[in-house]
Coordinates of C-alpha atoms and ligand atoms in Angstrom, one line a residue:
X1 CA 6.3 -18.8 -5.4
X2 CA 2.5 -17.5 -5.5
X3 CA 1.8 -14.3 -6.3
X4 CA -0.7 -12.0 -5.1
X5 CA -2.5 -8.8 -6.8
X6 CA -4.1 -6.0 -5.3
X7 CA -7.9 -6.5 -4.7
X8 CA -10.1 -3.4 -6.2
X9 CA -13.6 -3.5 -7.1
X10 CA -13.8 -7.5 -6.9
X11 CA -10.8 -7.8 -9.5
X12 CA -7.2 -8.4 -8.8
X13 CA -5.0 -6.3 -10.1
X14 CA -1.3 -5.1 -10.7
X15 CA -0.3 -2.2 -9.1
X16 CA -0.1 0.6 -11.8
X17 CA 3.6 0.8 -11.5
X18 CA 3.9 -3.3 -11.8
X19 CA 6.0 -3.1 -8.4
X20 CA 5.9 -5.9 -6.9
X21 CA 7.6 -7.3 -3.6
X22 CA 8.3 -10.4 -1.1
X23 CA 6.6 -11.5 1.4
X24 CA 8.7 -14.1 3.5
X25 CA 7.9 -16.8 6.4
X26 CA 9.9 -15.4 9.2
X27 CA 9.9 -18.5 11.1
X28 CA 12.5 -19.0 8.4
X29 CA 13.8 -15.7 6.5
X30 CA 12.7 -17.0 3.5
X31 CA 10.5 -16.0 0.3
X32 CA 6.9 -17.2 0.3
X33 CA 4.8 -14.8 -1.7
X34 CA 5.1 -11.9 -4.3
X35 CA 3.0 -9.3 -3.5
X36 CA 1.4 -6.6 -5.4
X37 CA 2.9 -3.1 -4.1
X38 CA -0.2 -0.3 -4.0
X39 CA 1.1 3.1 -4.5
X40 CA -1.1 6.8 -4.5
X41 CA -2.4 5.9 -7.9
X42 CA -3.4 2.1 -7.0
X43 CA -5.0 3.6 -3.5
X44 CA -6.6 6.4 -5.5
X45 CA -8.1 3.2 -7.6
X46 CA -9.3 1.5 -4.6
X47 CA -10.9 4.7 -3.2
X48 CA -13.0 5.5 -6.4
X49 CA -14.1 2.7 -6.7
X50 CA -15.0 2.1 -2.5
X51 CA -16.7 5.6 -3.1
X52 CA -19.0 4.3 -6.1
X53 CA -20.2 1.6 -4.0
X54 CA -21.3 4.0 -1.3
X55 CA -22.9 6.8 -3.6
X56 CA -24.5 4.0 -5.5
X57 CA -26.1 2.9 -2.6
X58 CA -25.4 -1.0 -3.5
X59 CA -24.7 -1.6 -0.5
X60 CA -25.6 1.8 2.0
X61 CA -28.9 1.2 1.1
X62 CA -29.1 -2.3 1.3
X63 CA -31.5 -3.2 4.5
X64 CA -29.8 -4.5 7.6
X65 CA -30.8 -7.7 7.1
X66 CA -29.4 -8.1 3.2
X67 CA -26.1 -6.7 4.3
X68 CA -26.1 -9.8 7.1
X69 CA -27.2 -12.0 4.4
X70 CA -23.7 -11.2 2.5
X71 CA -21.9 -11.6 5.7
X72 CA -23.3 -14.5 6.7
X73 CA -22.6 -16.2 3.5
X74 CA -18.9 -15.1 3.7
X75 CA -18.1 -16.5 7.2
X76 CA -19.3 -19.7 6.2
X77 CA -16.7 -20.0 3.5
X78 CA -14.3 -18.6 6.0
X79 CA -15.0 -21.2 8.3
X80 CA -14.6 -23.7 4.6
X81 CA -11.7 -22.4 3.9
X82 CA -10.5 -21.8 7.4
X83 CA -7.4 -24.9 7.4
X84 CA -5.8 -22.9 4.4
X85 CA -6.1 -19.7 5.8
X86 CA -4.5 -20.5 9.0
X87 CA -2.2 -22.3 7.1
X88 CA -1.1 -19.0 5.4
X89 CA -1.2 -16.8 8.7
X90 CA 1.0 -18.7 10.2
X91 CA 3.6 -18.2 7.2
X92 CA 3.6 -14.6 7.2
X93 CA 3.6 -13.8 10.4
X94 CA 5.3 -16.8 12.5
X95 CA 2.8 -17.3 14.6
X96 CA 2.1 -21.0 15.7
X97 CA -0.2 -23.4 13.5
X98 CA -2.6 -24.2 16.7
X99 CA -2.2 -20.6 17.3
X100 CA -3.8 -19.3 13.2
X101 CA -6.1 -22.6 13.8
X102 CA -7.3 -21.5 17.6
X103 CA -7.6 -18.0 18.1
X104 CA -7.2 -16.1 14.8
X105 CA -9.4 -17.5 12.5
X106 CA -12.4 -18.1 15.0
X107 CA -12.0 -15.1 16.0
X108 CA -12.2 -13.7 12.0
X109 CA -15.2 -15.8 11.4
X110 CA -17.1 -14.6 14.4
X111 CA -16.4 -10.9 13.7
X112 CA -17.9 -11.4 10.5
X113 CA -20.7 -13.4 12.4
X114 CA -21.3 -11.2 15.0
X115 CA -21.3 -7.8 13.3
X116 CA -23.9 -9.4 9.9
X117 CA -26.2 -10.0 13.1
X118 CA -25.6 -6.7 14.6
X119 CA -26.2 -4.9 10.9
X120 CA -30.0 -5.9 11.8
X121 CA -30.2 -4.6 14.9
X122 CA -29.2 -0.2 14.3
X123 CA -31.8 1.7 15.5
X124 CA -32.6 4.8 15.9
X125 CA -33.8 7.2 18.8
X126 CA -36.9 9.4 19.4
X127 CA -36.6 12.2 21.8
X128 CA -39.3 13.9 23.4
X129 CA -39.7 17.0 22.9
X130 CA -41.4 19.7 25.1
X131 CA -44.4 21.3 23.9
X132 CA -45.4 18.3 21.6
X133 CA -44.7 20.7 17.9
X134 CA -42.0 18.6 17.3
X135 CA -41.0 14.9 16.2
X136 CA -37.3 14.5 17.1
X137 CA -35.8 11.3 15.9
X138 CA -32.0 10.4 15.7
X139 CA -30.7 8.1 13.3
X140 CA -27.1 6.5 12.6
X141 CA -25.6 6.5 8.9
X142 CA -22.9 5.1 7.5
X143 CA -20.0 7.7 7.0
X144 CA -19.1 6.6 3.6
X145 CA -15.4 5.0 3.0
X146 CA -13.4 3.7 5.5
X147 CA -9.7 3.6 5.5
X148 CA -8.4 0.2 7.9
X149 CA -5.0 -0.1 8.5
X150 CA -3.9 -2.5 10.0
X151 CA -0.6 -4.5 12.0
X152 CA 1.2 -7.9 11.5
X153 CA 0.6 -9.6 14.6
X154 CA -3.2 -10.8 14.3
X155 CA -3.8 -10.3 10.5
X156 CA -7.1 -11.6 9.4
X157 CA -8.6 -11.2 13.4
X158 CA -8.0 -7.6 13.0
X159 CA -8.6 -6.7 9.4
X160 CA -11.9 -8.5 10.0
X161 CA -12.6 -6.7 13.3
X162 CA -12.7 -3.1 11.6
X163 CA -14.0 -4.7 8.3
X164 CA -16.7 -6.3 9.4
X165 CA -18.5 -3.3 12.1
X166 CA -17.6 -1.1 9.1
X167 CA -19.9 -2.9 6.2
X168 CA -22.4 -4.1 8.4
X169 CA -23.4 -0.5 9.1
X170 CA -23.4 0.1 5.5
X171 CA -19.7 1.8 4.5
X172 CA -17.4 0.7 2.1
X173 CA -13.6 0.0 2.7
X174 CA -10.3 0.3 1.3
X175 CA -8.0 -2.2 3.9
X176 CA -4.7 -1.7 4.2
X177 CA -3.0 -4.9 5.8
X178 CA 0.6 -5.0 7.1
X179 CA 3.3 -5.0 3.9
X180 CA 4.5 -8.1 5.9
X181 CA 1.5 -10.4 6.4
X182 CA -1.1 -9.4 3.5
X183 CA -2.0 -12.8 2.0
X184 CA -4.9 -13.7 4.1
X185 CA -6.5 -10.3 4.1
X186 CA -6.4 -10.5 0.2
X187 CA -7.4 -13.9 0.3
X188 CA -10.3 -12.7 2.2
X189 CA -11.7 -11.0 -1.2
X190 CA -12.0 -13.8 -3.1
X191 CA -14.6 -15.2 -0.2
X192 CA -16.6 -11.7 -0.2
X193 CA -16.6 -12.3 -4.2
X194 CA -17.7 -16.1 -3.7
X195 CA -20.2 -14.4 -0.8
X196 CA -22.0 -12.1 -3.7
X197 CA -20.9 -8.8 -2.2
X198 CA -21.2 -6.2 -5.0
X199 CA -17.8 -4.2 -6.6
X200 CA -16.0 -1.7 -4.5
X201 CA -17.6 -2.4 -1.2
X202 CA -14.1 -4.0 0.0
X203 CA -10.6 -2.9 -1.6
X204 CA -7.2 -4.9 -0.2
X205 CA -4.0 -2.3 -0.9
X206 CA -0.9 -3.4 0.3
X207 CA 2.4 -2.3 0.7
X208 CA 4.2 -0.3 3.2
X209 CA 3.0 2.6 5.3
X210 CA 4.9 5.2 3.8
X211 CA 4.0 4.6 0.3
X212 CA 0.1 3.1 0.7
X213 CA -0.9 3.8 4.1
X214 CA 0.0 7.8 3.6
X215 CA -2.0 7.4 0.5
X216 CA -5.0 6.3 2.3
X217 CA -4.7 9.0 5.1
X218 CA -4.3 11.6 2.3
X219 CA -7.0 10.8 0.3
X220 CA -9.7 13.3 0.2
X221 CA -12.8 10.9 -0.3
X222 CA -12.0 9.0 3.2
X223 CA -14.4 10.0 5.5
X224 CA -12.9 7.7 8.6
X225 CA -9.7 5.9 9.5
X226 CA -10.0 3.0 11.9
X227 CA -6.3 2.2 12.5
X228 CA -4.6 -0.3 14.6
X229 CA -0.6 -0.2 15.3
X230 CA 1.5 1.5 16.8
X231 CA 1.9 4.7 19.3
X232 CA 4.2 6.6 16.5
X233 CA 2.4 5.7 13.6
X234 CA -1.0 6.4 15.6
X235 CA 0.1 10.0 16.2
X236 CA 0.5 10.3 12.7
X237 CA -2.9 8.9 11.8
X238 CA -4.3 11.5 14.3
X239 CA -2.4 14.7 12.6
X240 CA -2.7 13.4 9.2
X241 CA -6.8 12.8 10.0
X242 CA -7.1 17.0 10.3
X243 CA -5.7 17.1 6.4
X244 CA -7.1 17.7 4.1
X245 CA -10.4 17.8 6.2
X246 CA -11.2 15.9 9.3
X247 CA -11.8 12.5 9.2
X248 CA -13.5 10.4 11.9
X249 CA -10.7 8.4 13.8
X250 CA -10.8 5.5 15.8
X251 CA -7.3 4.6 17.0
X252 CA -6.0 0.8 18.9
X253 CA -2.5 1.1 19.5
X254 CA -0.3 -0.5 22.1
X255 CA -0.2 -1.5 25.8
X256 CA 1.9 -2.1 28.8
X257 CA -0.3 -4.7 30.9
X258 CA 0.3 -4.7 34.5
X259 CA -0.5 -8.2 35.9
X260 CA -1.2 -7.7 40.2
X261 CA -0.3 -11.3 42.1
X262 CA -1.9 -10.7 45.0
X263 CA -0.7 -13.1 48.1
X264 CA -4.0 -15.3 48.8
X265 CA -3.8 -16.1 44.8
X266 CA -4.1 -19.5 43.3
X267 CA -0.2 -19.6 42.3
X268 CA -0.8 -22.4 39.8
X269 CA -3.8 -20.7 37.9
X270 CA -2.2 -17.3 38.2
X271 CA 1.3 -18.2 37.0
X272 CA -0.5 -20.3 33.8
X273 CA -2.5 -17.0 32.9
X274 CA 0.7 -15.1 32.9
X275 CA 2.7 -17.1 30.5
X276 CA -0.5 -17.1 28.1
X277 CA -0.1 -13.1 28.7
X278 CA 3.5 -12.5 28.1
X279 CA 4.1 -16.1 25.9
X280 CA 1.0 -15.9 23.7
X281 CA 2.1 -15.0 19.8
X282 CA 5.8 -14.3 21.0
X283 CA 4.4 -11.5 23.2
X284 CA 3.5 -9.7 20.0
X285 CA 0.2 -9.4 21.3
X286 CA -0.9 -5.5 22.7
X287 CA -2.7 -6.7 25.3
X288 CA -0.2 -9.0 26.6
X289 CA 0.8 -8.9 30.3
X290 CA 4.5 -7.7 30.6
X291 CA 4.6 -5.9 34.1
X292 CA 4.3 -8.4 37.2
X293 CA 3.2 -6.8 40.1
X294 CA 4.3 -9.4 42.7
X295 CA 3.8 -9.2 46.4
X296 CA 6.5 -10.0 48.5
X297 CA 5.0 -13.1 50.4
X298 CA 4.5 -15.5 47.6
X299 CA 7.6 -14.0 45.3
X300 CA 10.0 -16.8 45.4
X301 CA 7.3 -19.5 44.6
X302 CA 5.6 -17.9 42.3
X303 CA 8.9 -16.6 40.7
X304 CA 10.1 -20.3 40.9
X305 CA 6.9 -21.6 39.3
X306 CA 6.7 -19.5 36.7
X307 CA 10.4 -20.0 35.4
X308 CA 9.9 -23.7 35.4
X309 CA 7.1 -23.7 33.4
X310 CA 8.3 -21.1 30.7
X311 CA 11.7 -23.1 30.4
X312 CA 9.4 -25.9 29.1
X313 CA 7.4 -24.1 26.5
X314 CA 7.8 -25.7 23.4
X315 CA 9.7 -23.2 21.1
X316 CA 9.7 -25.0 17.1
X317 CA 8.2 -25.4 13.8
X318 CA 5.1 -22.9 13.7
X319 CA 3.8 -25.6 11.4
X320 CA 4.2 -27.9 13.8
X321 CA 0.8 -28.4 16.3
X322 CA 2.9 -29.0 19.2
X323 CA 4.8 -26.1 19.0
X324 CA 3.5 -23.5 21.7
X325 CA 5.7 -20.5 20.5
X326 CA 6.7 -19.1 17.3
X327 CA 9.3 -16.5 15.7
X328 CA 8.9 -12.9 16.1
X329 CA 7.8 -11.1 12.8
X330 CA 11.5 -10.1 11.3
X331 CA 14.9 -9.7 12.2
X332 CA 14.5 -6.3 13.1
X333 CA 12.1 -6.8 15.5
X334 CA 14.1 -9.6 17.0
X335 CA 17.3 -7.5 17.1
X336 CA 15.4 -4.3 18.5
X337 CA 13.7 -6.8 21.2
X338 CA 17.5 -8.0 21.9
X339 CA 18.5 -4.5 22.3
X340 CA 16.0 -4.0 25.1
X341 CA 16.6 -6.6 27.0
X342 CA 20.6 -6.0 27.2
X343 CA 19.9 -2.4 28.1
X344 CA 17.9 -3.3 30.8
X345 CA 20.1 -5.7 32.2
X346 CA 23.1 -3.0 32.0
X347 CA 20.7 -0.2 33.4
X348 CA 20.3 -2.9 37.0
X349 CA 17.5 -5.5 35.6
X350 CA 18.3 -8.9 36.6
X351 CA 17.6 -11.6 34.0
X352 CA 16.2 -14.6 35.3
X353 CA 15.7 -16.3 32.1
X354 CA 15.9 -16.3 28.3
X355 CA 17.7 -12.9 26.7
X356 CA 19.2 -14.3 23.5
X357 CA 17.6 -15.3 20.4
X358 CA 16.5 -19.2 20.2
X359 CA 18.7 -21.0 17.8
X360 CA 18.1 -24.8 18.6
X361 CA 16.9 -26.8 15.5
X362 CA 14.6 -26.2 13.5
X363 CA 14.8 -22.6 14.6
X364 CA 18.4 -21.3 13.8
X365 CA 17.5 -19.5 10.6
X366 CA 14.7 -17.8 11.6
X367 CA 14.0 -14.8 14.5
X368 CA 12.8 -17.0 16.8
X369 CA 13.7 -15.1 20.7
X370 CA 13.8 -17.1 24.1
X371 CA 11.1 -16.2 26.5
X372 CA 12.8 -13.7 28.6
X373 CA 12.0 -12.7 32.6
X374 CA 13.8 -9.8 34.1
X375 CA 13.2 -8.7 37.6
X376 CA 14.8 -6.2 40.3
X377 CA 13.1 -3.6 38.1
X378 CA 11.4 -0.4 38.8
X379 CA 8.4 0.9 37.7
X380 CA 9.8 3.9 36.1
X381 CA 12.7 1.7 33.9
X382 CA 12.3 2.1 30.2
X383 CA 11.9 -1.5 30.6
X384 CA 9.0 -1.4 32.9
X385 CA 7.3 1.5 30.9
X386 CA 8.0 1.1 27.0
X387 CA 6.1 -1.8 24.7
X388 CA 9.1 -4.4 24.1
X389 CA 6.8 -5.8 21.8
X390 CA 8.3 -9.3 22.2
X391 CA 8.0 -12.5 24.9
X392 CA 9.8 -10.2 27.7
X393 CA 8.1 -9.9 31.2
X394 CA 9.8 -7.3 34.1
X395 CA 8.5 -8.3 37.3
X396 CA 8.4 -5.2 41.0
X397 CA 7.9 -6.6 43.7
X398 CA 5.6 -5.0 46.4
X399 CA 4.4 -4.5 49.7
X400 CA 0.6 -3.1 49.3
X401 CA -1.6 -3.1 46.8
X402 CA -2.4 0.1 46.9
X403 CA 0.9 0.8 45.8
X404 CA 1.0 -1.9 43.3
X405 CA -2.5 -0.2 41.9
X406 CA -0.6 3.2 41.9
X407 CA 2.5 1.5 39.8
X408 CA 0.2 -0.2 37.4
X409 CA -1.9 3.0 36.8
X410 CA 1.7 4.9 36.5
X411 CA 2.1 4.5 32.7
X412 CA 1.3 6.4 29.3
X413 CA -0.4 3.2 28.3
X414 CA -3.9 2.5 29.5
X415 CA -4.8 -0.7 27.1
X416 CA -5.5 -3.5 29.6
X417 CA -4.8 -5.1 33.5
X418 CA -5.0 -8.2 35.1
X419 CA -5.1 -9.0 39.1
X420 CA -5.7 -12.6 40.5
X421 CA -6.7 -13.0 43.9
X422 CA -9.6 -15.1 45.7
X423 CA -10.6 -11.7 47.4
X424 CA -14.1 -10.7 45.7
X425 CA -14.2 -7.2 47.4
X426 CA -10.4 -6.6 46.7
X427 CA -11.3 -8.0 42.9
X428 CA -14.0 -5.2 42.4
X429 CA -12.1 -2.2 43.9
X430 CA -9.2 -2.4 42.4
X431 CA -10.7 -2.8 38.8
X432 CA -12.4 0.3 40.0
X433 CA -9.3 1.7 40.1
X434 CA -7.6 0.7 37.0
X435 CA -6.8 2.8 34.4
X436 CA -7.4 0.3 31.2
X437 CA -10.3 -0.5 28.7
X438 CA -9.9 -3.9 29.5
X439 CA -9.7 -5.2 33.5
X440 CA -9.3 -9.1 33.7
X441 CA -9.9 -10.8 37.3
X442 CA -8.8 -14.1 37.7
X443 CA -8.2 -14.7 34.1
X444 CA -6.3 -13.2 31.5
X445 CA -5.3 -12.1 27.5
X446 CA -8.9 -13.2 26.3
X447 CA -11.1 -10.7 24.9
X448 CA -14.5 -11.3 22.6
X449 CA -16.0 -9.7 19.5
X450 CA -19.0 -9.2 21.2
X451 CA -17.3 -7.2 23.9
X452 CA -15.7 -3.9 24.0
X453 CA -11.7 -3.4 23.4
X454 CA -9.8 -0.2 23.2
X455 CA -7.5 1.7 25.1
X456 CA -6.9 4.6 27.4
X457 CA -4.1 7.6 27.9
X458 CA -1.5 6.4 24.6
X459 CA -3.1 3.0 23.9
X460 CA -5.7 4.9 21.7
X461 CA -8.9 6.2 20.8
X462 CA -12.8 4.8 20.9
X463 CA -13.3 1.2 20.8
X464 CA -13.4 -1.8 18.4
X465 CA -15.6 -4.8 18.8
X466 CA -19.3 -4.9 20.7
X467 CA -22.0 -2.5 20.0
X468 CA -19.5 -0.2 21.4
X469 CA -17.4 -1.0 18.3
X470 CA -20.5 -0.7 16.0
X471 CA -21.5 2.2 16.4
X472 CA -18.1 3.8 15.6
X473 CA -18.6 3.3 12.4
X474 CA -22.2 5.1 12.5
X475 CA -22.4 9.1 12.5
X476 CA -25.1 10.3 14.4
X477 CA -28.0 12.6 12.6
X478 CA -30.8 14.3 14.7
X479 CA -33.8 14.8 12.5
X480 CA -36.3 17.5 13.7
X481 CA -40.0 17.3 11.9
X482 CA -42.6 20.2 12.8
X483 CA -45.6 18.8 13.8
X484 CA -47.2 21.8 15.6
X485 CA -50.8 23.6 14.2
X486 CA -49.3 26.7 13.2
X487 CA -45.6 27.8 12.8
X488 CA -44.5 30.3 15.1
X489 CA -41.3 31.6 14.5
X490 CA -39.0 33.4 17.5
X491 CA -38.3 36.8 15.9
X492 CA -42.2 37.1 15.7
X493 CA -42.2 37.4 11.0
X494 CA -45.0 37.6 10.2
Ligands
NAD1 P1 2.9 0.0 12.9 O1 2.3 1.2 13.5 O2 4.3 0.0 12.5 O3 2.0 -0.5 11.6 C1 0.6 -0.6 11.6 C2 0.1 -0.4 10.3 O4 0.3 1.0 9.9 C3 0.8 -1.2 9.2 O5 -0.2 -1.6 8.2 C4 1.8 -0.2 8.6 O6 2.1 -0.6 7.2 C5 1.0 1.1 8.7 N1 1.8 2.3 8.7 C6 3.1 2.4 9.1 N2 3.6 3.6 8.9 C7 2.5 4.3 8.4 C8 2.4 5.7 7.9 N3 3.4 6.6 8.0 N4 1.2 6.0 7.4 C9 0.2 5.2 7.4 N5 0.3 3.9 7.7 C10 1.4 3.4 8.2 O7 2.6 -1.2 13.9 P2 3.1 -2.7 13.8 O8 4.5 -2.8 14.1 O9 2.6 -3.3 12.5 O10 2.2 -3.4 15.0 C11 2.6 -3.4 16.3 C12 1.9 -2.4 17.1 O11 0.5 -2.5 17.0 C13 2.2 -2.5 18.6 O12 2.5 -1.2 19.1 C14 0.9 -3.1 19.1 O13 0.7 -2.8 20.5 C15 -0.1 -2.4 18.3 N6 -1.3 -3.2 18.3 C16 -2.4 -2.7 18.9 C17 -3.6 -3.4 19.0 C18 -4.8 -2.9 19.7 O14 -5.9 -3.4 19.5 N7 -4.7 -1.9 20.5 C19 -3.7 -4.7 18.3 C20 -2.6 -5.2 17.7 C21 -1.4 -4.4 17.6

């Protein structure tokens, strides 16, 4: 089995205590790694040394375009060593192989891409000033070391998407990856060695939350947490940010996605961009679409469409590149998704398909869950208003949009929506009227690096990604520089 060590100041290293613990292929319950386990006093490590590298200036005072240089350099040995890497994320998190292949490791590369561009393009401001005594400029500095925590379900896609905006803009990092898929963000180090970065600039910690990410919240010499998870950790980040001083926050957490069939829609397209939104990564995806807003005229052939063709997805081997859907992450999750679906269905939900675990070979030993539709459901069912987290769609029918626009909006989430019809006009209103960071029209699930994503209401703070993303990461200084003949001061001192 290959072990992994803690990655602080370009070295890997035990954690202090030698724990150690396993990391297992879920597709499988079984032991694939041994994993270095970070406690306070390994975190405390990785924060010295993330803090060196940003009083040192090594790297805060590099220009823009050295930082990109770095970057630059390391997504080319992503892209290198992108087969293996896949190869791993799909291991520890039971994702598909086409899956790690298509979407998460392009998706790593080009954050680090996108944002060593982006580190050549911060500018600053100058704001005139009446009267002319004045030169007001702003500028945007780095705010020194950044804690990322991150989840299971994209590992390396979102290590590298609050990674990446974070160095390019000149702070160091101490990551925290999920204790059950850190391989590929530790991995990731040896490329930013390979790529020349200097010592300290990224730290990988992992281990649980308890244990290494309440360290990193903690820790006095964080100046920012960028944290992606879930609602009841989030709320933790967020009270644990005010101690012992304020940190800047920027929180992603999860999502309830309504999805609005209107009746003039193209059923084929619409019913395709669904199953990618509830199907994709197991529905372990925040973004994913799990409330169907169906109107009444095209219910029973849409409805029939759409259980034929998510009866055919190909459920297997995640190493396998015809397999379309994977395990979920642990048996935990798999029993807690199991447990609400059943309560659903005894509080008047109707399943239409799936709502047992998957256990056809190769899949019986793994926590591998049927793709699971439940309609008669109400908007205000737990079902309809709590993240299941899993491949689990409730579908309300209705009559208006209006009222389908009021449902969709009637949530604590606020992460992302979807509406499909050939209606331009009624495609621009109603994303208008949609409460989410994230409006899709006609398409679904796929966001960019270079665009905006965050969430509203309970599916978080700020933004990741895009400029937008960027300049998180960047405090904002207004610099005032007297330029006037003579100074004249307002209490008249002579
Ligand atoms: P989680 O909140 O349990 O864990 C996320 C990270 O926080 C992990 O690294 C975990 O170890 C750490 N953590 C847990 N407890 C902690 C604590 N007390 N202190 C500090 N750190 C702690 O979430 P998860 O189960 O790993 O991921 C699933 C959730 O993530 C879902 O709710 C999903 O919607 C959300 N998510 C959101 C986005 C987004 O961009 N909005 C993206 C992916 C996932």
């Amino acid at each position: 089995m290959q072990k992994f060590k803690l990655f602080i100041n370009n070295e890997w290293v035990d954690a202090l205590s030698g724990k150690t613990y396993e990391v297992l292929d879920p597709a499988k319950n079984e032991p694939i790694a041994e994993v270095a386990l970070a406690d306070t006093k390994d975190v405390d490590r990785a924060v010295r040394a993330a803090k060196e590298a940003f009083d040192s200036g090594v790297w805060s005072e590099l220009e823009g375009d050295e930082r990109a240089e770095y970057m630059l350099k390391a997504a080319q040995l992503m892209k290198k060593r992108s087969k293996e890497l896949a190869r791993w994320e799909t291991l520890q998190s039971g994702k598909p192989i086409t899956e790690s292949e298509d979407v998460d490791m392009p998706y790593s590369v080009r954050a680090m891409e996108y944002f060593a561009n982006q580190a050549r393009e911060i500018k600053g401001e100058v704001i005139p000033i009446p009267g002319k005594y004045a030169f007001d400029y702003v500028t945007y500095e780095p705010y020194g070391v950044v804690g990322s925590i991150v989840p299971w379900n994209f590992p390396l896609h979102l290590a590298t998407r609050t990674l990446c905006p974070a160095i390019a803009t000149g702070n160091t990092v101490v990551l925290k990856p999920s204790s059950l898929t850190p391989i590929t963000a530790i991995l990731l180090g040896e490329i930013l060695v390979e790529a020349g970065f200097p010592p300290g600039v990224v730290n990988v910690v992992s281990g649980p939350g308890e244990t290494t990410g309440s360290a990193i919240l903690s820790h006095p010499d964080i100046n920012m947490i960028s944290f992606t998870g879930s609602l009841d950790v989030g709320g933790k980040v967020l009270e644990a940010s005010a101690r012992p001083r304020i940190k800047k926050v920027v929180l992603e957490l999860g999502g309830k996605g309504p999805f609005i069939a209107e009746p003039d829609c193209n059923i084929g397209a619409a019913v395709n961009s669904l199953i990618e939104g509830f199907c994709l990564n197991q529905g372990e995806v925040c973004c994913a679409s799990t409330r169907l807003f169906l109107h009444q005229d095209i219910y029973q052939e849409f409805m029939d469409e759409l259980a034929n063709k998510v009866n055919s997805l190909r459920i297997g081997d995640t190493l396998d590149h015809a397999t379309q859907m994977g395990s979920l992450i642990s048996k935990g999750e798999l029993e807690r998704v199991d447990t609400c679906v059943h309560e659903a269905v005894k509080n008047g939900a109707n399943l239409v398909c799936g709502g047992k675990q998957f256990t056809d070979p190769p899949c019986q030993s793994g926590n591998y869950y049927q793709p699971t539709i439940l309609d008669n459901v109400t908007n205000d069912m737990k079902c309809a208003q709590e993240e299941i987290f899993g491949p689990v769609l409730v579908v309300i029918k209705y009559r208006e949009l209006k009222e389908a626009i009021k449902q969709a909006n009637d949530s604590n989430f606020g992460l992302s929506a979807t509406i499909w019809t050939e209606d331009l006009r009624t495609l621009y209103w109603t994303a208008r009227k949609l409460n989410a960071g994230t409006v899709w029209m006609n398409t679904n699930i796929k966001s960019k690096i270079e665009a905006p994503y965050g969430g509203n209401k309970d599916s978080g703070l700020g933004r990741e990604n895009g400029t937008a993303g960027l300049k998180e990461y960047l405090k904002v200084k207004n610099n005032i520089l007297f330029v006037g003949e003579k100074y004249d001061n307002f209490y008249g001192f002579k």
